[in-house]
Short mmCIF file of N, CA and C and ligand atoms in Angstrom, two decimals:
data_model
loop_
_atom_site.label_atom_id
_atom_site.label_comp_id
_atom_site.label_asym_id
_atom_site.label_seq_id
_atom_site.Cartn_x
_atom_site.Cartn_y
_atom_site.Cartn_z
N UNK A 1 118.06 110.43 143.61
CA UNK A 1 119.25 111.27 143.44
C UNK A 1 120.47 110.59 144.04
N UNK A 2 120.58 109.31 143.88
CA UNK A 2 121.71 108.59 144.44
C UNK A 2 122.62 108.09 143.32
N UNK A 3 123.01 109.02 142.49
CA UNK A 3 123.84 108.67 141.35
C UNK A 3 125.29 108.55 141.77
N UNK A 4 125.91 107.45 141.45
CA UNK A 4 127.34 107.32 141.77
C UNK A 4 128.13 108.04 140.68
N UNK A 5 129.27 108.53 141.12
CA UNK A 5 130.12 109.27 140.21
C UNK A 5 130.63 108.34 139.10
N UNK A 6 130.18 108.58 137.92
CA UNK A 6 130.60 107.74 136.82
C UNK A 6 131.92 108.24 136.23
N UNK A 7 132.83 107.35 136.02
CA UNK A 7 134.14 107.72 135.49
C UNK A 7 134.62 106.63 134.52
N UNK A 8 133.97 106.58 133.39
CA UNK A 8 134.30 105.49 132.46
C UNK A 8 135.68 105.64 131.83
N UNK A 9 136.22 104.53 131.40
CA UNK A 9 137.51 104.50 130.73
C UNK A 9 137.40 105.30 129.43
N UNK A 10 138.47 106.07 129.16
CA UNK A 10 138.43 106.92 127.96
C UNK A 10 138.59 106.11 126.69
N UNK A 11 139.07 104.89 126.82
CA UNK A 11 139.27 104.07 125.62
C UNK A 11 138.08 103.17 125.33
N UNK A 12 137.71 102.33 126.32
CA UNK A 12 136.67 101.35 126.05
C UNK A 12 135.32 101.72 126.64
N UNK A 13 135.28 102.75 127.49
CA UNK A 13 134.01 103.19 128.02
C UNK A 13 133.50 102.36 129.19
N UNK A 14 134.27 101.40 129.63
CA UNK A 14 133.86 100.59 130.77
C UNK A 14 134.03 101.37 132.06
N UNK A 15 133.20 101.05 133.03
CA UNK A 15 133.28 101.73 134.32
C UNK A 15 134.61 101.38 134.97
N UNK A 16 135.35 102.39 135.39
CA UNK A 16 136.65 102.13 136.00
C UNK A 16 136.50 101.66 137.43
N UNK A 17 137.44 100.89 137.91
CA UNK A 17 137.39 100.38 139.28
C UNK A 17 138.44 101.09 140.12
N UNK A 18 138.14 101.21 141.40
CA UNK A 18 139.06 101.87 142.33
C UNK A 18 140.23 100.95 142.63
N UNK A 19 141.43 101.43 142.39
CA UNK A 19 142.61 100.61 142.68
C UNK A 19 143.34 101.13 143.92
N UNK A 20 143.07 102.35 144.30
CA UNK A 20 143.80 102.93 145.42
C UNK A 20 142.98 104.06 146.01
N UNK A 21 142.92 104.14 147.32
CA UNK A 21 142.33 105.30 147.98
C UNK A 21 143.30 105.80 149.04
N UNK A 22 143.37 107.09 149.14
CA UNK A 22 144.22 107.65 150.19
C UNK A 22 143.65 108.98 150.65
N UNK A 23 143.98 109.29 151.91
CA UNK A 23 143.47 110.53 152.49
C UNK A 23 144.50 111.63 152.34
N UNK A 24 144.04 112.79 152.12
CA UNK A 24 144.95 113.91 151.97
C UNK A 24 144.40 115.09 152.74
N UNK A 25 145.27 115.74 153.49
CA UNK A 25 144.81 116.87 154.27
C UNK A 25 145.00 118.15 153.46
N UNK A 26 143.91 118.83 153.25
CA UNK A 26 143.96 120.08 152.53
C UNK A 26 143.42 121.15 153.46
N UNK A 27 144.30 122.01 153.91
CA UNK A 27 143.96 123.00 154.92
C UNK A 27 143.32 122.32 156.11
N UNK A 28 142.05 122.60 156.40
CA UNK A 28 141.45 122.03 157.60
C UNK A 28 140.62 120.80 157.34
N UNK A 29 140.49 120.43 156.10
CA UNK A 29 139.63 119.28 155.82
C UNK A 29 140.43 118.14 155.20
N UNK A 30 139.96 116.96 155.44
CA UNK A 30 140.61 115.79 154.87
C UNK A 30 139.79 115.33 153.67
N UNK A 31 140.43 115.23 152.56
CA UNK A 31 139.73 114.75 151.38
C UNK A 31 140.23 113.34 151.05
N UNK A 32 139.33 112.57 150.50
CA UNK A 32 139.70 111.21 150.14
C UNK A 32 139.90 111.13 148.64
N UNK A 33 141.10 110.76 148.27
CA UNK A 33 141.42 110.61 146.85
C UNK A 33 141.24 109.16 146.43
N UNK A 34 140.79 108.97 145.24
CA UNK A 34 140.70 107.61 144.72
C UNK A 34 141.38 107.56 143.36
N UNK A 35 142.06 106.48 143.13
CA UNK A 35 142.66 106.28 141.83
C UNK A 35 141.90 105.16 141.16
N UNK A 36 141.42 105.44 139.96
CA UNK A 36 140.61 104.46 139.26
C UNK A 36 141.30 103.99 138.00
N UNK A 37 141.08 102.76 137.73
CA UNK A 37 141.66 102.20 136.51
C UNK A 37 140.65 101.35 135.79
N UNK A 38 140.90 101.19 134.52
CA UNK A 38 140.07 100.34 133.69
C UNK A 38 140.18 98.89 134.17
N UNK A 39 139.05 98.15 134.19
CA UNK A 39 139.12 96.76 134.63
C UNK A 39 139.93 95.88 133.69
N UNK A 40 140.18 96.35 132.51
CA UNK A 40 140.98 95.59 131.55
C UNK A 40 142.44 96.08 131.60
N UNK A 41 143.35 95.31 132.14
CA UNK A 41 144.74 95.77 132.31
C UNK A 41 145.40 96.17 131.00
N UNK A 42 145.11 95.43 129.94
CA UNK A 42 145.71 95.76 128.64
C UNK A 42 145.24 97.14 128.17
N UNK A 43 143.97 97.39 128.40
CA UNK A 43 143.41 98.69 128.01
C UNK A 43 144.03 99.79 128.87
N UNK A 44 144.17 99.52 130.17
CA UNK A 44 144.75 100.52 131.07
C UNK A 44 146.19 100.84 130.68
N UNK A 45 146.91 99.82 130.22
CA UNK A 45 148.28 100.02 129.77
C UNK A 45 148.31 101.04 128.62
N UNK A 46 147.39 100.85 127.70
CA UNK A 46 147.32 101.77 126.55
C UNK A 46 146.94 103.17 127.01
N UNK A 47 146.03 103.23 127.97
CA UNK A 47 145.62 104.53 128.50
C UNK A 47 146.82 105.21 129.16
N UNK A 48 147.58 104.44 129.94
CA UNK A 48 148.77 104.99 130.59
C UNK A 48 149.77 105.51 129.56
N UNK A 49 149.95 104.73 128.50
CA UNK A 49 150.89 105.14 127.47
C UNK A 49 150.42 106.46 126.84
N UNK A 50 149.13 106.52 126.61
CA UNK A 50 148.55 107.73 126.02
C UNK A 50 148.76 108.92 126.95
N UNK A 51 148.53 108.70 128.25
CA UNK A 51 148.73 109.76 129.25
C UNK A 51 150.17 110.22 129.28
N UNK A 52 151.09 109.26 129.22
CA UNK A 52 152.51 109.61 129.24
C UNK A 52 152.89 110.44 128.03
N UNK A 53 152.30 110.07 126.90
CA UNK A 53 152.57 110.82 125.67
C UNK A 53 152.12 112.26 125.83
N UNK A 54 150.93 112.42 126.42
CA UNK A 54 150.39 113.76 126.65
C UNK A 54 151.30 114.54 127.59
N UNK A 55 151.76 113.87 128.65
CA UNK A 55 152.63 114.52 129.62
C UNK A 55 153.93 114.95 128.96
N UNK A 56 154.47 114.06 128.13
CA UNK A 56 155.71 114.35 127.42
C UNK A 56 155.53 115.59 126.56
N UNK A 57 154.39 115.63 125.87
CA UNK A 57 154.10 116.75 124.97
C UNK A 57 154.05 118.04 125.76
N UNK A 58 153.36 117.97 126.91
CA UNK A 58 153.19 119.14 127.76
C UNK A 58 154.55 119.60 128.29
N UNK A 59 155.37 118.61 128.67
CA UNK A 59 156.69 118.93 129.19
C UNK A 59 157.54 119.61 128.13
N UNK A 60 157.46 119.11 126.91
CA UNK A 60 158.23 119.68 125.80
C UNK A 60 157.82 121.12 125.55
N UNK A 61 156.53 121.37 125.62
CA UNK A 61 156.02 122.73 125.39
C UNK A 61 156.53 123.65 126.49
N UNK A 62 156.48 123.13 127.73
CA UNK A 62 156.90 123.95 128.85
C UNK A 62 158.40 124.26 128.76
N UNK A 63 159.16 123.24 128.34
CA UNK A 63 160.60 123.44 128.20
C UNK A 63 160.89 124.55 127.20
N UNK A 64 160.16 124.50 126.09
CA UNK A 64 160.35 125.51 125.05
C UNK A 64 160.00 126.90 125.56
N UNK A 65 158.88 126.99 126.31
CA UNK A 65 158.47 128.28 126.84
C UNK A 65 159.51 128.82 127.80
N UNK A 66 160.03 127.93 128.65
CA UNK A 66 161.05 128.35 129.62
C UNK A 66 162.31 128.82 128.90
N UNK A 67 162.67 128.07 127.88
CA UNK A 67 163.85 128.42 127.12
C UNK A 67 163.70 129.81 126.50
N UNK A 68 162.52 130.04 125.94
CA UNK A 68 162.25 131.33 125.30
C UNK A 68 162.35 132.45 126.34
N UNK A 69 161.77 132.20 127.52
CA UNK A 69 161.80 133.20 128.59
C UNK A 69 163.23 133.48 129.00
N UNK A 70 164.03 132.41 129.08
CA UNK A 70 165.42 132.56 129.48
C UNK A 70 166.19 133.36 128.43
N UNK A 71 165.93 133.06 127.17
CA UNK A 71 166.61 133.77 126.10
C UNK A 71 166.28 135.26 126.14
N UNK A 72 164.99 135.54 126.40
CA UNK A 72 164.57 136.94 126.46
C UNK A 72 165.31 137.64 127.60
N UNK A 73 165.40 136.95 128.73
CA UNK A 73 166.06 137.52 129.90
C UNK A 73 167.53 137.82 129.59
N UNK A 74 168.19 136.88 128.96
CA UNK A 74 169.61 137.09 128.68
C UNK A 74 169.78 138.23 127.69
N UNK A 75 168.87 138.36 126.74
CA UNK A 75 168.98 139.48 125.80
C UNK A 75 168.81 140.80 126.54
N UNK A 76 167.81 140.85 127.44
CA UNK A 76 167.60 142.06 128.22
C UNK A 76 168.82 142.39 129.06
N UNK A 77 169.38 141.37 129.68
CA UNK A 77 170.56 141.59 130.52
C UNK A 77 171.74 142.06 129.68
N UNK A 78 171.86 141.51 128.52
CA UNK A 78 172.95 141.91 127.62
C UNK A 78 172.78 143.37 127.22
N UNK A 79 171.52 143.75 126.95
CA UNK A 79 171.25 145.15 126.59
C UNK A 79 171.59 146.08 127.74
N UNK A 80 171.17 145.65 128.94
CA UNK A 80 171.44 146.44 130.13
C UNK A 80 172.95 146.63 130.32
N UNK A 81 173.67 145.53 130.18
CA UNK A 81 175.11 145.56 130.35
C UNK A 81 175.73 146.52 129.33
N UNK A 82 175.19 146.49 128.16
CA UNK A 82 175.70 147.36 127.10
C UNK A 82 175.47 148.83 127.45
N UNK A 83 174.27 149.13 128.00
CA UNK A 83 173.93 150.49 128.42
C UNK A 83 174.89 150.96 129.50
N UNK A 84 175.09 150.08 130.49
CA UNK A 84 175.98 150.42 131.60
C UNK A 84 177.39 150.72 131.11
N UNK A 85 177.80 149.96 130.13
CA UNK A 85 179.13 150.18 129.58
C UNK A 85 179.24 151.55 128.93
N UNK A 86 178.15 151.91 128.22
CA UNK A 86 178.16 153.20 127.53
C UNK A 86 178.23 154.36 128.49
N UNK A 87 177.51 154.19 129.66
CA UNK A 87 177.48 155.24 130.67
C UNK A 87 178.87 155.56 131.21
N UNK A 88 179.64 154.49 131.42
CA UNK A 88 180.93 154.68 132.07
C UNK A 88 182.02 155.23 131.16
ZN1 ZN B 101 139.43 100.62 129.07
#
């Protein structure tokens, strides 16, 4: 039962290598983070590009959602303002 955590590259399937480790304090315990990359730098570059594309997509979706929420808020506020005007 001594299986090492396998984390193969999503592109080529090769076992990724640790490029960075750092400690992080989470509440009362210290956890060790590791950053792994594909042993093939060219492949890792493509993976990074792919990740960035995904992040961009996610950001665009979030921006749209926020915009929609803001629009809804302004409409509600406009309605409220209209009501208040009618009262007076
Ligand atoms: Zn790879």
